[in-house]
Amino acid sequence: MMRTRPLKVALLGCGVVGSEVARIMTTHADDLAARIGAPVELAGVAVRRPSKVREGIDPALVTTDATALVKRGDIDVVVEVIGGIEPARTLITTAFEHGASVVSANKALLAQDGAALHAAAESNDKDLYYEAAVAGAIPLIRPLRESLAGDKVNRVLGIVNGTTNFILDKMDSTGAGYQEALDEATALGYAEADPTADVEGFDAAAKAAILAGIAFHTRVRLDDVYREGMTEVTAADFASAKEMGCTIKLLAICERAEDGASVTARVHPAMIPLTHPLASVRGAYNAVFVESDASGQLMFYGPGAGGSPTASAVLGDLVAVCRNRLSGATGPGESAYAALPVSPMGDVVTRYHISLDVADKPGVLAQVATVFAEHGVSIDTVRQQGKDGEASLVVVTHRASDAALGGTVEALRKLDTVRGVASIMRVEGE
């Protein structure tokens, strides 16, 4: 039997995502009511510019006083899509204190203060849901938090930023340079006027922190995630990748150590084999590859950003939270019981592709090989091409720690025969 009194929703932010949330709530009102068991009513919309015309939204609902809106006491659910740290953090905790559950898309805040927000939700017996914070419309948070709750996740490997994937895909498919591909991404609306958060890996790092925390039942903050951007990736790197049967992606990688005693979380460009499922992810799409003990390998794929895809994730959370509200229950909160330490990047073990500019003369390869051996880094393959007294030497290693590779490169730079290190890239997905 459907309850006639509506559940009241406060919307914080009415930009690309917020306006789409409001539109879907209106146009799909009957379906949402049937799925929830009660109508949902948009009770207020907090914005910075109240004079802006917002199609489909009653101007009487619009306010600039977000604090007063979340303090009303009759609000059942607050949907936060304003982003950033403040005032979002204060508004969310205030909402909990005044009786509302929260649905958020705020990856930066959750990566930085997720533990405190979960604690505030728990102490007030309220829900905190945030499917939209990672990978847009792709169902990922809920499968990790609920569907795989009985399994042991060992690795999460993914493309979680559509802007960077579009740029790298364009460089791979057309031979374009980084700046040319970025310019096209900007013109098409995939990249912001200031693309720093995307291309330097900040956006992906926040998402990696959230994913690692859920996957490994451990608190992982943004500061725990190693981050390396993709602005130094060149057409020459793609040429080398193709010679190895690989392509290049900006990956978020969360791993449990082989002994199970620690975890790592990192974001950086990497070569992946063309046979890996992530290699075929094109354009601005996202995909996340999950490896666990019982279920084996799973892949989640779809649009990772944009108003409609992100709003879809927000509405999914809204339905779940409203159902909980009606039943007097709350959904799963933070699970951080494992409390595993987060290892530094220096402990991470992977393969490496190193391109060196060297003198084209006898004995160079032997000198380089000796340096690798002295630092305990085993060489898998070597390729050398020379012309006019100069040569390019490409070395692909077996698995080695980041610290060992760093010491190797430092020693290589000291060799008289090594003119420079042209590029260093990790090789993943094998």
mmCIF file of N, CA, C and O in Angstrom, residues 21 56 103 112 125 156 166 170 174 189 216 234 249-250 256 335 348 351 365 376 408 412:
data_model
loop_
_atom_site.group_PDB
_atom_site.id
_atom_site.type_symbol
_atom_site.label_atom_id
_atom_site.label_comp_id
_atom_site.label_asym_id
_atom_site.label_seq_id
_atom_site.Cartn_x
_atom_site.Cartn_y
_atom_site.Cartn_z
ATOM 1 N N VAL A 21 18.617 15.993 -12.141
ATOM 2 C CA VAL A 21 17.966 15.293 -11.029
ATOM 3 C C VAL A 21 16.551 15.827 -10.843
ATOM 4 O O VAL A 21 15.579 15.065 -10.713
ATOM 5 N N GLY A 56 11.322 24.093 -15.502
ATOM 6 C CA GLY A 56 10.680 22.993 -14.797
ATOM 7 C C GLY A 56 10.756 23.075 -13.297
ATOM 8 O O GLY A 56 10.218 22.202 -12.601
ATOM 9 N N VAL A 103 22.248 11.966 -0.013
ATOM 10 C CA VAL A 103 22.778 11.383 -1.244
ATOM 11 C C VAL A 103 23.748 12.399 -1.821
ATOM 12 O O VAL A 103 23.392 13.565 -2.011
ATOM 13 N N GLN A 112 38.385 12.876 1.034
ATOM 14 C CA GLN A 112 39.113 13.566 2.096
ATOM 15 C C GLN A 112 38.533 13.303 3.479
ATOM 16 O O GLN A 112 39.276 13.089 4.441
ATOM 17 N N ASP A 125 21.838 8.034 12.963
ATOM 18 C CA ASP A 125 21.031 6.948 12.434
ATOM 19 C C ASP A 125 20.441 7.305 11.073
ATOM 20 O O ASP A 125 19.234 7.136 10.825
ATOM 21 N N VAL A 156 41.262 -3.657 -7.882
ATOM 22 C CA VAL A 156 40.335 -2.834 -8.654
ATOM 23 C C VAL A 156 41.187 -2.012 -9.609
ATOM 24 O O VAL A 156 42.042 -1.242 -9.184
ATOM 25 N N PHE A 166 39.424 10.056 -23.287
ATOM 26 C CA PHE A 166 39.187 10.616 -24.620
ATOM 27 C C PHE A 166 40.497 11.111 -25.222
ATOM 28 O O PHE A 166 40.793 10.850 -26.393
ATOM 29 N N LYS A 170 42.353 9.452 -28.429
ATOM 30 C CA LYS A 170 42.590 10.249 -29.633
ATOM 31 C C LYS A 170 44.067 10.194 -30.039
ATOM 32 O O LYS A 170 44.392 10.080 -31.231
ATOM 33 N N THR A 174 44.763 8.452 -33.705
ATOM 34 C CA THR A 174 45.086 9.393 -34.789
ATOM 35 C C THR A 174 46.543 9.805 -34.836
ATOM 36 O O THR A 174 46.968 10.451 -35.796
ATOM 37 N N GLY A 189 33.612 19.725 -25.323
ATOM 38 C CA GLY A 189 33.000 19.816 -24.003
ATOM 39 C C GLY A 189 33.388 18.708 -23.047
ATOM 40 O O GLY A 189 32.849 18.611 -21.942
ATOM 41 N N PHE A 216 38.517 -2.807 0.213
ATOM 42 C CA PHE A 216 39.405 -3.457 1.174
ATOM 43 C C PHE A 216 38.996 -3.230 2.631
ATOM 44 O O PHE A 216 39.746 -3.580 3.545
ATOM 45 N N THR A 234 53.581 11.013 -24.688
ATOM 46 C CA THR A 234 53.864 11.515 -26.039
ATOM 47 C C THR A 234 53.444 10.515 -27.107
ATOM 48 O O THR A 234 53.154 9.341 -26.830
ATOM 49 N N LYS A 249 46.679 3.942 -21.031
ATOM 50 C CA LYS A 249 45.508 4.465 -20.338
ATOM 51 C C LYS A 249 45.942 5.103 -19.014
ATOM 52 O O LYS A 249 46.956 4.702 -18.438
ATOM 53 N N LEU A 250 45.185 6.093 -18.557
ATOM 54 C CA LEU A 250 45.381 6.610 -17.207
ATOM 55 C C LEU A 250 44.540 5.737 -16.286
ATOM 56 O O LEU A 250 43.316 5.732 -16.374
ATOM 57 N N ARG A 256 45.401 -5.239 -3.146
ATOM 58 C CA ARG A 256 45.749 -5.864 -1.875
ATOM 59 C C ARG A 256 47.091 -6.563 -2.068
ATOM 60 O O ARG A 256 47.318 -7.211 -3.102
ATOM 61 N N SER A 335 32.496 0.388 6.219
ATOM 62 C CA SER A 335 33.089 -0.862 6.670
ATOM 63 C C SER A 335 34.596 -0.706 6.602
ATOM 64 O O SER A 335 35.194 -0.781 5.528
ATOM 65 N N VAL A 348 55.353 -0.669 -4.307
ATOM 66 C CA VAL A 348 54.538 -1.252 -5.372
ATOM 67 C C VAL A 348 55.418 -2.002 -6.366
ATOM 68 O O VAL A 348 56.463 -1.495 -6.799
ATOM 69 N N ARG A 351 55.721 -4.102 -13.731
ATOM 70 C CA ARG A 351 56.677 -4.095 -14.829
ATOM 71 C C ARG A 351 56.895 -2.657 -15.286
ATOM 72 O O ARG A 351 56.056 -1.783 -15.072
ATOM 73 N N LEU A 365 75.086 -1.467 -24.065
ATOM 74 C CA LEU A 365 74.073 -2.387 -23.571
ATOM 75 C C LEU A 365 74.563 -3.136 -22.337
ATOM 76 O O LEU A 365 73.821 -3.321 -21.365
ATOM 77 N N GLY A 376 68.970 -5.166 -8.663
ATOM 78 C CA GLY A 376 68.022 -6.266 -8.490
ATOM 79 C C GLY A 376 66.814 -6.207 -9.389
ATOM 80 O O GLY A 376 65.762 -6.770 -9.073
ATOM 81 N N THR A 408 67.584 2.371 -9.926
ATOM 82 C CA THR A 408 68.181 1.983 -11.204
ATOM 83 C C THR A 408 68.289 3.180 -12.138
ATOM 84 O O THR A 408 69.333 3.427 -12.752
ATOM 85 N N LEU A 412 71.503 5.006 -13.809
ATOM 86 C CA LEU A 412 71.642 5.094 -15.263
ATOM 87 C C LEU A 412 71.982 6.515 -15.704
ATOM 88 O O LEU A 412 72.776 6.727 -16.634
#
